[in-house]
mmCIF file of C-alpha atoms and ligand atoms in Angstrom:
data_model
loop_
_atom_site.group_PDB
_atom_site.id
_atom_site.type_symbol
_atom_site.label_atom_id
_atom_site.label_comp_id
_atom_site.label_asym_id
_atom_site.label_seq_id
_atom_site.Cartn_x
_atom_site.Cartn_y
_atom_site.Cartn_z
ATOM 1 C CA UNK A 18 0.000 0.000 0.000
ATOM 2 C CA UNK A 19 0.909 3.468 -0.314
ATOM 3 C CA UNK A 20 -0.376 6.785 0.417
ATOM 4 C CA UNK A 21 0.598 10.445 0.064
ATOM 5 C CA UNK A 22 -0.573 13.923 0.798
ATOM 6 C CA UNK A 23 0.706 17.141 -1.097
ATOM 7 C CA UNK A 24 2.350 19.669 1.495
ATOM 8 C CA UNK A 25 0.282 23.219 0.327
ATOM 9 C CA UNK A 26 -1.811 23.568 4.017
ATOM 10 C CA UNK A 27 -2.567 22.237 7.139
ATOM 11 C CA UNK A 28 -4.270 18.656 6.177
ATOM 12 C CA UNK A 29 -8.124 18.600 6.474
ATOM 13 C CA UNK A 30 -10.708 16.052 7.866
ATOM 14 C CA UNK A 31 -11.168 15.357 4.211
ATOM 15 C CA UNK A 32 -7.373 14.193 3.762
ATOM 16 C CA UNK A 33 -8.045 11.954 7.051
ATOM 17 C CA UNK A 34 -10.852 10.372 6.171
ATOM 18 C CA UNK A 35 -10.835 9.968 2.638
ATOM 19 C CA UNK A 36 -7.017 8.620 2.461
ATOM 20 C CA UNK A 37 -5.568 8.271 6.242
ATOM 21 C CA UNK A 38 -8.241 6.616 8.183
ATOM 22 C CA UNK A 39 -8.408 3.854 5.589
ATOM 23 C CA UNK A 40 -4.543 3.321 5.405
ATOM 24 C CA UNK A 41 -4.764 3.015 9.298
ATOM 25 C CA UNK A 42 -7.463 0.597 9.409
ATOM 26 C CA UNK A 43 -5.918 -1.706 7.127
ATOM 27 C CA UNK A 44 -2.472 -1.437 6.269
ATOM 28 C CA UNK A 45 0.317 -3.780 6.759
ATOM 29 C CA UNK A 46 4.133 -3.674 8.019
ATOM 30 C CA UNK A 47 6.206 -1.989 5.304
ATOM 31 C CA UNK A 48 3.239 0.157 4.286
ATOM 32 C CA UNK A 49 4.869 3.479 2.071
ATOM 33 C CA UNK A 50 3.768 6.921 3.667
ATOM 34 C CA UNK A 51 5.201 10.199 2.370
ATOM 35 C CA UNK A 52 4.614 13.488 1.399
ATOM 36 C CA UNK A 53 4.107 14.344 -2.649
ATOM 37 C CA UNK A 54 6.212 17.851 -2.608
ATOM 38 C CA UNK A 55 7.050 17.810 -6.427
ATOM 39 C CA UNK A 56 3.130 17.281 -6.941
ATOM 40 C CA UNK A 57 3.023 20.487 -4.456
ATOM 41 C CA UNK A 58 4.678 22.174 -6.987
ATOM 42 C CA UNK A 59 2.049 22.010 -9.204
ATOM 43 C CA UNK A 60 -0.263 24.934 -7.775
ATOM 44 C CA UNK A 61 1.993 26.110 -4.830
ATOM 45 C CA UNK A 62 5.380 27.723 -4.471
ATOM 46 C CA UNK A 63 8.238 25.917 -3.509
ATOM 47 C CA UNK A 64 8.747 28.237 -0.420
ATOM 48 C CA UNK A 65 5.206 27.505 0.872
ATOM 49 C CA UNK A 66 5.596 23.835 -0.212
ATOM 50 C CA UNK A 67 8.841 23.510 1.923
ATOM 51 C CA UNK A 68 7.343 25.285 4.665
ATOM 52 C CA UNK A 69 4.371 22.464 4.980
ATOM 53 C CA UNK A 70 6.092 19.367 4.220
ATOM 54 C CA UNK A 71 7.520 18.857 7.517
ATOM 55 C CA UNK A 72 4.280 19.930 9.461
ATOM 56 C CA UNK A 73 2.523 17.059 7.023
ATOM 57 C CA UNK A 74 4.917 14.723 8.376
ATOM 58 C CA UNK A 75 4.162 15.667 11.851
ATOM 59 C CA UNK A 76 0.533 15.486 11.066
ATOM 60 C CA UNK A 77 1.128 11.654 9.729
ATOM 61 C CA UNK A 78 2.601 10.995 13.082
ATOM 62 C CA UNK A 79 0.509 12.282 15.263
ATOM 63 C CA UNK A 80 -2.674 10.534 13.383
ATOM 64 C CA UNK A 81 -1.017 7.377 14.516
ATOM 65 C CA UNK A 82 1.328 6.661 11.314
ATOM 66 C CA UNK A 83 4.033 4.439 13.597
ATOM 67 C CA UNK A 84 7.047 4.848 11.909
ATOM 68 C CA UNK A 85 8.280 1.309 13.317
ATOM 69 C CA UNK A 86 5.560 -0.572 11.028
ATOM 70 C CA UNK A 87 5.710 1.984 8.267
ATOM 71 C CA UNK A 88 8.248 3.864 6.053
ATOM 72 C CA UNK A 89 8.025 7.850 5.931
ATOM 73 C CA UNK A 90 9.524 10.329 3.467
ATOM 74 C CA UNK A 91 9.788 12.772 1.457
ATOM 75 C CA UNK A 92 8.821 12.643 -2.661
ATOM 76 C CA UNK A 93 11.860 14.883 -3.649
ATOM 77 C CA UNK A 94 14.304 12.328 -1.461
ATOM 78 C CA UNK A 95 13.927 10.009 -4.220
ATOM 79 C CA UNK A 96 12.985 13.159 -6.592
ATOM 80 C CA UNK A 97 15.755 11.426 -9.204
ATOM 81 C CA UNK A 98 14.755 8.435 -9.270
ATOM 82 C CA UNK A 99 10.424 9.375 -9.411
ATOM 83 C CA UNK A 100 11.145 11.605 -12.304
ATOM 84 C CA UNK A 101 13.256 9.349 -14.135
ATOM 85 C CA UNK A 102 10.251 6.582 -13.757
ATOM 86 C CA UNK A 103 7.937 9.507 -15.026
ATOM 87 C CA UNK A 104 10.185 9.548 -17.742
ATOM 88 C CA UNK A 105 9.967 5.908 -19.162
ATOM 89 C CA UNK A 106 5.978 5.861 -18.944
ATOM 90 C CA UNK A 107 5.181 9.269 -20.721
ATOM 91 C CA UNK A 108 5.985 8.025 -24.117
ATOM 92 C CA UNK A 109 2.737 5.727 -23.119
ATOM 93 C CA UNK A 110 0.247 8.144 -23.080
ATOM 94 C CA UNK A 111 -0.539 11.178 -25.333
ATOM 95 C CA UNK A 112 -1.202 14.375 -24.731
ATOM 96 C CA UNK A 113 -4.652 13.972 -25.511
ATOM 97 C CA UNK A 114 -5.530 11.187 -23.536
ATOM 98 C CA UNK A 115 -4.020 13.295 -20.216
ATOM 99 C CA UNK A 116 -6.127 16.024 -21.456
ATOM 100 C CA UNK A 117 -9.210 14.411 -20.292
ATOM 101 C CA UNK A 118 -8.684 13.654 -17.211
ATOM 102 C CA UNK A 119 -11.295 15.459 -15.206
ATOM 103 C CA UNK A 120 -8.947 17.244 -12.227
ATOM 104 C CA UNK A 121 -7.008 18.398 -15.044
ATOM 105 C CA UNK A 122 -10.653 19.814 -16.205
ATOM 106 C CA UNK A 123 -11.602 20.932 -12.792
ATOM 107 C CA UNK A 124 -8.357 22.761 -12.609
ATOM 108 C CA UNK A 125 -8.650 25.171 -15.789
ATOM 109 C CA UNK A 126 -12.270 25.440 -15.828
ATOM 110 C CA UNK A 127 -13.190 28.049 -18.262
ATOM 111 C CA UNK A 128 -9.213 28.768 -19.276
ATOM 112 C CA UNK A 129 -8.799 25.732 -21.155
ATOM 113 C CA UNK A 130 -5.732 23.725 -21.657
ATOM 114 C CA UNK A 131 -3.593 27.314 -22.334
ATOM 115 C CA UNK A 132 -3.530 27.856 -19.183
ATOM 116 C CA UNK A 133 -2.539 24.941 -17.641
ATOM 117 C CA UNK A 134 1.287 23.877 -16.882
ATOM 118 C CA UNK A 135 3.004 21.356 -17.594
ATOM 119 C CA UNK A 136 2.804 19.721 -14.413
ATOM 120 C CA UNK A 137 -0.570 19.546 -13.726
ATOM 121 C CA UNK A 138 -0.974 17.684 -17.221
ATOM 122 C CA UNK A 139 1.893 15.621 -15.611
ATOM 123 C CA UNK A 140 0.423 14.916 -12.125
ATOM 124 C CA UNK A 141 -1.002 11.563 -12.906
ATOM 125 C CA UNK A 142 2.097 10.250 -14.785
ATOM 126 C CA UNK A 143 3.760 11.352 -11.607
ATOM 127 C CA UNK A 144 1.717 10.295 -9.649
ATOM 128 C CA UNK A 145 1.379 6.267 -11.180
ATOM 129 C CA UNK A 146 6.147 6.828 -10.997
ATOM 130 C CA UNK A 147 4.952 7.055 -6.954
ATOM 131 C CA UNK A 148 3.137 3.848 -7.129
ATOM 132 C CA UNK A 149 5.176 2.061 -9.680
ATOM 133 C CA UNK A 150 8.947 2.813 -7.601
ATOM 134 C CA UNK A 151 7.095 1.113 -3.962
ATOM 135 C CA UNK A 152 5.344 -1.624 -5.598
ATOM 136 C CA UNK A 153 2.096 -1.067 -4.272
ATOM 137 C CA UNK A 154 -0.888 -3.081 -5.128
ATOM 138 C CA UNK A 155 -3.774 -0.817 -3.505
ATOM 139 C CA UNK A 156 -3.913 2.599 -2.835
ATOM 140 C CA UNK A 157 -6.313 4.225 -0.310
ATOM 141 C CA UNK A 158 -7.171 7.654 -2.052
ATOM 142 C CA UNK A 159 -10.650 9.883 -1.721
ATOM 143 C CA UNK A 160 -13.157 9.998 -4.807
ATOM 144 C CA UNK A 161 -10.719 13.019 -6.375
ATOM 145 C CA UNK A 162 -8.053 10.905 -6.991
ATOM 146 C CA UNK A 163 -9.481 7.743 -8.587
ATOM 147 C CA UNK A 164 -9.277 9.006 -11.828
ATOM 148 C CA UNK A 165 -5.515 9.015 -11.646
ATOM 149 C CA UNK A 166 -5.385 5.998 -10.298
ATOM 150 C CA UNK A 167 -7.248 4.897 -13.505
ATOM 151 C CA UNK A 168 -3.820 6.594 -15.393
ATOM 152 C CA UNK A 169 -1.507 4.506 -12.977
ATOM 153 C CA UNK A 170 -3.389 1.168 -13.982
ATOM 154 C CA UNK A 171 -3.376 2.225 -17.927
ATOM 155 C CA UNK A 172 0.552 2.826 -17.918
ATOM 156 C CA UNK A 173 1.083 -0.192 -16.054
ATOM 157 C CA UNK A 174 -0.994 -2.781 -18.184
ATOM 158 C CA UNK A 175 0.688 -1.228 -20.926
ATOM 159 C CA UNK A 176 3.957 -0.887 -19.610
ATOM 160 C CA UNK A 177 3.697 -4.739 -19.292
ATOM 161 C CA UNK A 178 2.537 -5.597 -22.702
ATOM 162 C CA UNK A 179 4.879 -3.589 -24.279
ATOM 163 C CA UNK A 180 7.873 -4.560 -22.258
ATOM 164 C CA UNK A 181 6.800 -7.899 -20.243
ATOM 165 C CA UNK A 182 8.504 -10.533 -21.857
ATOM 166 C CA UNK A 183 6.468 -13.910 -21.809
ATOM 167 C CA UNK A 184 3.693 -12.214 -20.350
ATOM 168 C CA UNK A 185 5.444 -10.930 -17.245
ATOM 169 C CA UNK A 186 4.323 -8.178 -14.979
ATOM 170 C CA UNK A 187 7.183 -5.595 -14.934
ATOM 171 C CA UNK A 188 4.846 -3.002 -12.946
ATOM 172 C CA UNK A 189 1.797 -3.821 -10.531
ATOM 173 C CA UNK A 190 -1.734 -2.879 -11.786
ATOM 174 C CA UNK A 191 -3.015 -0.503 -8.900
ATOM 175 C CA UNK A 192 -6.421 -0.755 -7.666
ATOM 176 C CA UNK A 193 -8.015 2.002 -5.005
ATOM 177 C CA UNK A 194 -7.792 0.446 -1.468
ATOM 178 C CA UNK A 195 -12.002 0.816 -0.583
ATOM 179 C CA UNK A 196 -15.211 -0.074 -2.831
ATOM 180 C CA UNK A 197 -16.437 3.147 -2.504
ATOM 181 C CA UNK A 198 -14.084 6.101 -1.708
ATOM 182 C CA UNK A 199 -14.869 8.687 -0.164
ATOM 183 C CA UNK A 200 -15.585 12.464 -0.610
ATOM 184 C CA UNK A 201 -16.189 15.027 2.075
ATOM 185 C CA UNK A 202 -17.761 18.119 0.958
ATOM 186 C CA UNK A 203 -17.108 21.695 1.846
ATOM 187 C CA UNK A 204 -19.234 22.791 4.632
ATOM 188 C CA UNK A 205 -19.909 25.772 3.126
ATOM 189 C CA UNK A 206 -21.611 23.929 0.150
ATOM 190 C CA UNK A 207 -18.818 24.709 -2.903
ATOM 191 C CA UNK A 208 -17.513 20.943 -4.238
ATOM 192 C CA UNK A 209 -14.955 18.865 -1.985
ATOM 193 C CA UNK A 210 -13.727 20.364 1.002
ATOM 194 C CA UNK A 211 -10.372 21.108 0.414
ATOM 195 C CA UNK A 212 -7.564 23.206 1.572
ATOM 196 C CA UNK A 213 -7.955 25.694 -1.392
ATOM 197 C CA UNK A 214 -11.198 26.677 0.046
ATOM 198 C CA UNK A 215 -10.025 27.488 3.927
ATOM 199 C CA UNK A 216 -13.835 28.474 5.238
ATOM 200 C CA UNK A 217 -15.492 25.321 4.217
ATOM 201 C CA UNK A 218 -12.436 22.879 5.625
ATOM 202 C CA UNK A 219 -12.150 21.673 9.014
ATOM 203 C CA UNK A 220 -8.385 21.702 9.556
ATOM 204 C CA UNK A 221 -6.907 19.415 12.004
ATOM 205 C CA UNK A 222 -4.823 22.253 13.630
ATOM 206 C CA UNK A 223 -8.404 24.611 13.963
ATOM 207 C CA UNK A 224 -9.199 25.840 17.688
ATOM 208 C CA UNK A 225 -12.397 24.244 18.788
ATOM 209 C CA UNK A 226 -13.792 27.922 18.673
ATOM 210 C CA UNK A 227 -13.139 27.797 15.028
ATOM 211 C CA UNK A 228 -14.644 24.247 14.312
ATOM 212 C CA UNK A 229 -17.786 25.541 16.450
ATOM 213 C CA UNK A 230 -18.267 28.837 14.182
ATOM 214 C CA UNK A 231 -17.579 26.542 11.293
ATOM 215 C CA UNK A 232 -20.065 23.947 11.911
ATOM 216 C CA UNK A 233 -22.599 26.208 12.897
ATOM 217 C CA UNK A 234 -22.571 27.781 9.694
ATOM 218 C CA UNK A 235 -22.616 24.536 8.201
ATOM 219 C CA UNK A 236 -25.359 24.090 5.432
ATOM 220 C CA UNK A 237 -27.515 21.277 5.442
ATOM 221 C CA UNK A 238 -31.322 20.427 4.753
ATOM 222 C CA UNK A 239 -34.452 21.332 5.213
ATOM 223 C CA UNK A 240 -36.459 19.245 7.953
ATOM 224 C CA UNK A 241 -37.864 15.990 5.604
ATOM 225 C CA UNK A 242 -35.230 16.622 3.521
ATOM 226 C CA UNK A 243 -31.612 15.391 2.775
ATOM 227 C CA UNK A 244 -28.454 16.305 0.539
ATOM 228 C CA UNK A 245 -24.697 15.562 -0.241
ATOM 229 C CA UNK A 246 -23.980 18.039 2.446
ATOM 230 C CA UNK A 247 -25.603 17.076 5.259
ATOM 231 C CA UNK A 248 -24.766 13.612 4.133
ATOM 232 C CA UNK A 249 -21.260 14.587 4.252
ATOM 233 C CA UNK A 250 -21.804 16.396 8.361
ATOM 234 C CA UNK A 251 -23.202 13.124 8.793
ATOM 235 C CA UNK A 252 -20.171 10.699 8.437
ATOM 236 C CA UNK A 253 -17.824 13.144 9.319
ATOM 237 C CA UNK A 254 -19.950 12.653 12.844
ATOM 238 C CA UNK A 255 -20.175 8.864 12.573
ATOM 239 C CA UNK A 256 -16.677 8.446 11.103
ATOM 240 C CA UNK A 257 -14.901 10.137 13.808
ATOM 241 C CA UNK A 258 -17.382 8.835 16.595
ATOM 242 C CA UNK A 259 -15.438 6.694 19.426
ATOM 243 C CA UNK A 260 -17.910 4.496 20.263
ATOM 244 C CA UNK A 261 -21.455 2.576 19.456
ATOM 245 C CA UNK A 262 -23.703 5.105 21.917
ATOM 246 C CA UNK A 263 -22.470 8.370 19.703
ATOM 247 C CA UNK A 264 -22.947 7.060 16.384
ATOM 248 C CA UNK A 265 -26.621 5.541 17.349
ATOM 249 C CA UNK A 266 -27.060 9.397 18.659
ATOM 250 C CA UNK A 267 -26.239 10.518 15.162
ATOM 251 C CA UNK A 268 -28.116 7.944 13.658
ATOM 252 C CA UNK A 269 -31.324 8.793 15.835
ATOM 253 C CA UNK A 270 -30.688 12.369 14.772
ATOM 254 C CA UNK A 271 -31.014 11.221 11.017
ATOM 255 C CA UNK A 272 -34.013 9.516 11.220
ATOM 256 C CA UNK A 273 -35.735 12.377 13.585
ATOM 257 C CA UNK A 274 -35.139 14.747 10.775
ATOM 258 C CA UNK A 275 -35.857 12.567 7.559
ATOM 259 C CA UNK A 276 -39.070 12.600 9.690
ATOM 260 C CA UNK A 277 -39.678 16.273 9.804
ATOM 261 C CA UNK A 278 -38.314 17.028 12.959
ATOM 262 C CA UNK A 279 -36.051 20.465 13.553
ATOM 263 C CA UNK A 280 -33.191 18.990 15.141
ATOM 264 C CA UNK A 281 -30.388 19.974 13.576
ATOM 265 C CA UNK A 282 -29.323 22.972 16.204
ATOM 266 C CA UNK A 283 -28.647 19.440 18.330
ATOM 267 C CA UNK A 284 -26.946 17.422 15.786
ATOM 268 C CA UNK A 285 -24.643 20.422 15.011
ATOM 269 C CA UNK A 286 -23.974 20.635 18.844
ATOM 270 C CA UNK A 287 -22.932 17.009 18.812
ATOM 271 C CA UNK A 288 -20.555 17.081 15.351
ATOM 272 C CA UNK A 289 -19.188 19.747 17.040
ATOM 273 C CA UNK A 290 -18.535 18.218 20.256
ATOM 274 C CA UNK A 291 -17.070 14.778 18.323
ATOM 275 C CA UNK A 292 -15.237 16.856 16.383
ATOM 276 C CA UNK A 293 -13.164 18.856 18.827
ATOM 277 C CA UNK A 294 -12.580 15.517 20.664
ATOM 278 C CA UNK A 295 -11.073 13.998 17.817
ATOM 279 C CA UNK A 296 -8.947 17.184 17.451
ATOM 280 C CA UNK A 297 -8.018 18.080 20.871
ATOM 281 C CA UNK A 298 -6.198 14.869 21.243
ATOM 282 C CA UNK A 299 -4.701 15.245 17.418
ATOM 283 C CA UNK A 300 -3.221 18.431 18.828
ATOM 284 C CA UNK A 301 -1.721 17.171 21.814
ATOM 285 C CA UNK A 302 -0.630 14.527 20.000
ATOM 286 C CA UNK A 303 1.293 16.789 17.845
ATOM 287 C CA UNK A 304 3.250 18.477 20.317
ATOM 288 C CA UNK A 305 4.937 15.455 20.889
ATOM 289 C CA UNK A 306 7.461 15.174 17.536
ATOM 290 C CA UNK A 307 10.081 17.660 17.158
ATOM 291 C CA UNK A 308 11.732 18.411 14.627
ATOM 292 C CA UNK A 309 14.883 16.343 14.925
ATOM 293 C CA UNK A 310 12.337 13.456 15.570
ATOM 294 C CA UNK A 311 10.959 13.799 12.511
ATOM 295 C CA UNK A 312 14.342 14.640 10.409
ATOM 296 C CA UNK A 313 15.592 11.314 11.584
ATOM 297 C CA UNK A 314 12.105 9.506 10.809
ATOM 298 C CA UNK A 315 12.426 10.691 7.095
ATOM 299 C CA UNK A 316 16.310 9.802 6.958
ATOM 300 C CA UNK A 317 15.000 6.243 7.514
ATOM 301 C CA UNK A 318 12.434 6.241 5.296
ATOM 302 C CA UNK A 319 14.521 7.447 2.472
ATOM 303 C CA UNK A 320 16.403 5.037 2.682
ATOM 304 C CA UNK A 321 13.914 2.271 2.282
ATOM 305 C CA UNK A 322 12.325 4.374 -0.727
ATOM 306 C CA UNK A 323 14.914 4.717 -2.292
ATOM 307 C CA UNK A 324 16.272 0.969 -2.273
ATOM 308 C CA UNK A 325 12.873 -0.018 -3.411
ATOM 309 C CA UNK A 326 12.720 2.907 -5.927
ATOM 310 C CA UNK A 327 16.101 1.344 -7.495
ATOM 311 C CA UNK A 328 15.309 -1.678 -8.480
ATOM 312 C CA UNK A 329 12.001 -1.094 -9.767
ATOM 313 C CA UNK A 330 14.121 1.396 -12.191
ATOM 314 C CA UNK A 331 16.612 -1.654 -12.979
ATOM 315 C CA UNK A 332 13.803 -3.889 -13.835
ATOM 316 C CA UNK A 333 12.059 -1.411 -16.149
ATOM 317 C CA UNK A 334 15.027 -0.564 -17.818
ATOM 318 C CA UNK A 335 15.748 -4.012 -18.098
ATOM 319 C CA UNK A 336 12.683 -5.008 -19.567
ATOM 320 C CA UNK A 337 12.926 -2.025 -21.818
ATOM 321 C CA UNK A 338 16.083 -3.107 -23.114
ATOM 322 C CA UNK A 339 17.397 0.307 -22.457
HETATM 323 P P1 TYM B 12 -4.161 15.605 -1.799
HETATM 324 O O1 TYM B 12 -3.077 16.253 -1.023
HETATM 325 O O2 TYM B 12 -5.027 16.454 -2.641
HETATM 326 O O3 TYM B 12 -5.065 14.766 -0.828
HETATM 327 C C1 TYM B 12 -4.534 13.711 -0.054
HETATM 328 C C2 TYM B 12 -5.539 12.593 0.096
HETATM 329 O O4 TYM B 12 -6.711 13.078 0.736
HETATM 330 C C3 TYM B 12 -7.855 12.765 -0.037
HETATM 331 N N1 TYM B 12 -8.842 13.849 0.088
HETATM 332 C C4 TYM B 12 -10.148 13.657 0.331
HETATM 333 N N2 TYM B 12 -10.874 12.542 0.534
HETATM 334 C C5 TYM B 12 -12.200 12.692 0.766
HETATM 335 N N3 TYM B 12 -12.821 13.894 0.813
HETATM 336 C C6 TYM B 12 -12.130 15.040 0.625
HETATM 337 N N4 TYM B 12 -12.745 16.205 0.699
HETATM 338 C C7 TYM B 12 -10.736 14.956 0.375
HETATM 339 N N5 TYM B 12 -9.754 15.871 0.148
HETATM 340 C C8 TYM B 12 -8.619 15.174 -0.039
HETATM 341 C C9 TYM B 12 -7.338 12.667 -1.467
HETATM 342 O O5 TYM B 12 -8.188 11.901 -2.286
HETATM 343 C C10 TYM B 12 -5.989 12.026 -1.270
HETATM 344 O O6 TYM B 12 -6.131 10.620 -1.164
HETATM 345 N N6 TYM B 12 -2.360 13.301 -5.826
HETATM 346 C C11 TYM B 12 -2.456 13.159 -4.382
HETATM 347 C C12 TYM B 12 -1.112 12.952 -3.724
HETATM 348 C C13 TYM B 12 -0.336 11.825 -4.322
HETATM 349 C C14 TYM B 12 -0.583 10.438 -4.126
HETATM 350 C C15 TYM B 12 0.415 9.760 -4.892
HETATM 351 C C16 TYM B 12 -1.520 9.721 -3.368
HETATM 352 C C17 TYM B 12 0.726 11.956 -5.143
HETATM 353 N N7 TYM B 12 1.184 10.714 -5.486
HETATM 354 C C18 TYM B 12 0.479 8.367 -4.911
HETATM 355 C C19 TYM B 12 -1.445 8.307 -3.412
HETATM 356 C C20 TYM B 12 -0.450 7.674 -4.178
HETATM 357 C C21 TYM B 12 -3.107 14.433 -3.845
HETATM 358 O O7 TYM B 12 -3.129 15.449 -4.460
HETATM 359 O O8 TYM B 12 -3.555 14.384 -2.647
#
């Protein structure tokens, strides 16, 4: 498995529960972790991207990323060897083909392919050299990023027919980690909460003050009525519930006002109150990794990358011929 996060904010309960929650629940030993600073790049400057990446790193740790079962670093420690992997599997794609895919879409809206860099019409090819150099079979991403996912499994399959002699697999076929992935909305109704759009994220370093005056200003539905965004309040509340009694509150609170019933003033007050838990302890959590901690967790996990990284490249090349 592997999972990464690009370093342009504070992460968001959308980055934990679409992609970190799912990677805790069921990863194994030897799981890759890191942070995607070259993919950064793409719609952030380098100063603000080298400013986040070690926060993003603290953030991993304090969300319970144990850095004795899994292997942390940094996607511009093994920058060389990622963009010389991008490098073999772009001559297997055209431009075209990268021009429809629809975060590429999302990204120029109404500006068109003019205005888009280079980089964002290279994310996914990046983004499948990731995947490719740690071997990993599944990939626990939110709904946003299944569509490059679908890139990473089209280079691969034909990566291998090209290059697989006798029908072997050079490169493993991704697949996302979950059925179903997930996407959080923004709370202040405008697409996927993100960190792009600071009023409608929850980020895991707001004050509970802030989370309050967020929620509260939450949308969501009409009594009798339901919609994507109170759908979204709802497993945020049931997601990030500790036990049976909290989510059958939440539940109850559903069914009250499917029924007609004005209660979400209360179910507000709960989210609220489930969400600062969650947080409070994320914080304090935090506190606990300085810097040097997390400087000598990433020296580590270089390492490891990078010896992985390196013979991935040796068997492509070798397959290649080149
Ligand atoms: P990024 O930084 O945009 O987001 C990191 C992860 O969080 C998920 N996510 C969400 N899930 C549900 N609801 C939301 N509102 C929400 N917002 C974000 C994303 O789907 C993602 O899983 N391209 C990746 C980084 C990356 C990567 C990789 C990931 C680069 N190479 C290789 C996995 C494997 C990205 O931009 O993530």
């Amino acid at each position: 498995m592997i999972t990464g996060v690009r370093p342009t904010g504070f992460l968001t309960i959308g980055n934990y529960l679409g992609a970190i929650k799912p990677l805790l629940e069921s990863a194994e030993d030897g799981t890759a972790v890191f942070v995607a600073d070259l993919h950064g790049l793409t719609d952030a400057d380098p100063s603000t991207v080298a400013k986040y990446r070690l926060e993003v790193v603290r953030d991993y740790l304090a969300l319970g990323v144990d850095s004795s079962r899994f292997y942390l670093y940094l996607q511009s420690a093994i920058g060389r060897e990622t963009a010389l992997c991008a490098s073999y599997l772009s001559p297997l794609m055209s431009v075209a083909e990268l021009l429809r895919v629809p975060t590429l879409k999302d990204k120029v809206k109404g500006g068109g392919p003019e205005s888009a860099n280079v980089a964002l019409l290279n994310y996914p090819i990046l983004m499948a050299a990731d995947i490719f150099l740690q071997q990993a079979s599944l990939v626990p991403v939110g709904e946003d990023q299944l569509a490059h996912l679908e890139v990473a499994r089209v280079l691969a399959t034909r990566f291998n027919r090209l290059y697989g002699h006798d029908g072997s697999r050079v490169l493993i076929e991704p697949k996302p980690l979950a059925l179903k992935s997930l996407r959080i909305l923004s709370l202040n109704g405008e697409g996927k909460m993100s960190k792009s759009n600071p009023a409608g994220a929850i980020f895991l370093t707001d004050s509970s003050a802030v989370v309050s005056k967020k929620i509260k200003s939450a949308v969501t539905a009409l009594p009798g009525e339901m919609n994507p965004n109170l759908e979204s309040l709802f497993l945020i509340g049931t997601l990030l519930s500790e036990n049976d009694e909290t989510r059958t509150k939440f539940e109850e609170f559903m069914t009250n006002h499917l029924a007609g019933e004005k209660v979400m003033g209360y179910f507000k007050n709960l989210l609220i109150e489930v969400v600062n838990r969650f947080l409070d302890l994320f914080q304090r959590e935090r506190k606990l990794y300085s810097n040097e901690d997390i400087l000598e967790i990433l020296e580590e996990g270089k390492d490891k990358a990078r010896e992985k990284a390196r013979s991935v490249l040796s068997d492509m090349e070798r397959a290649m011929g080149f």
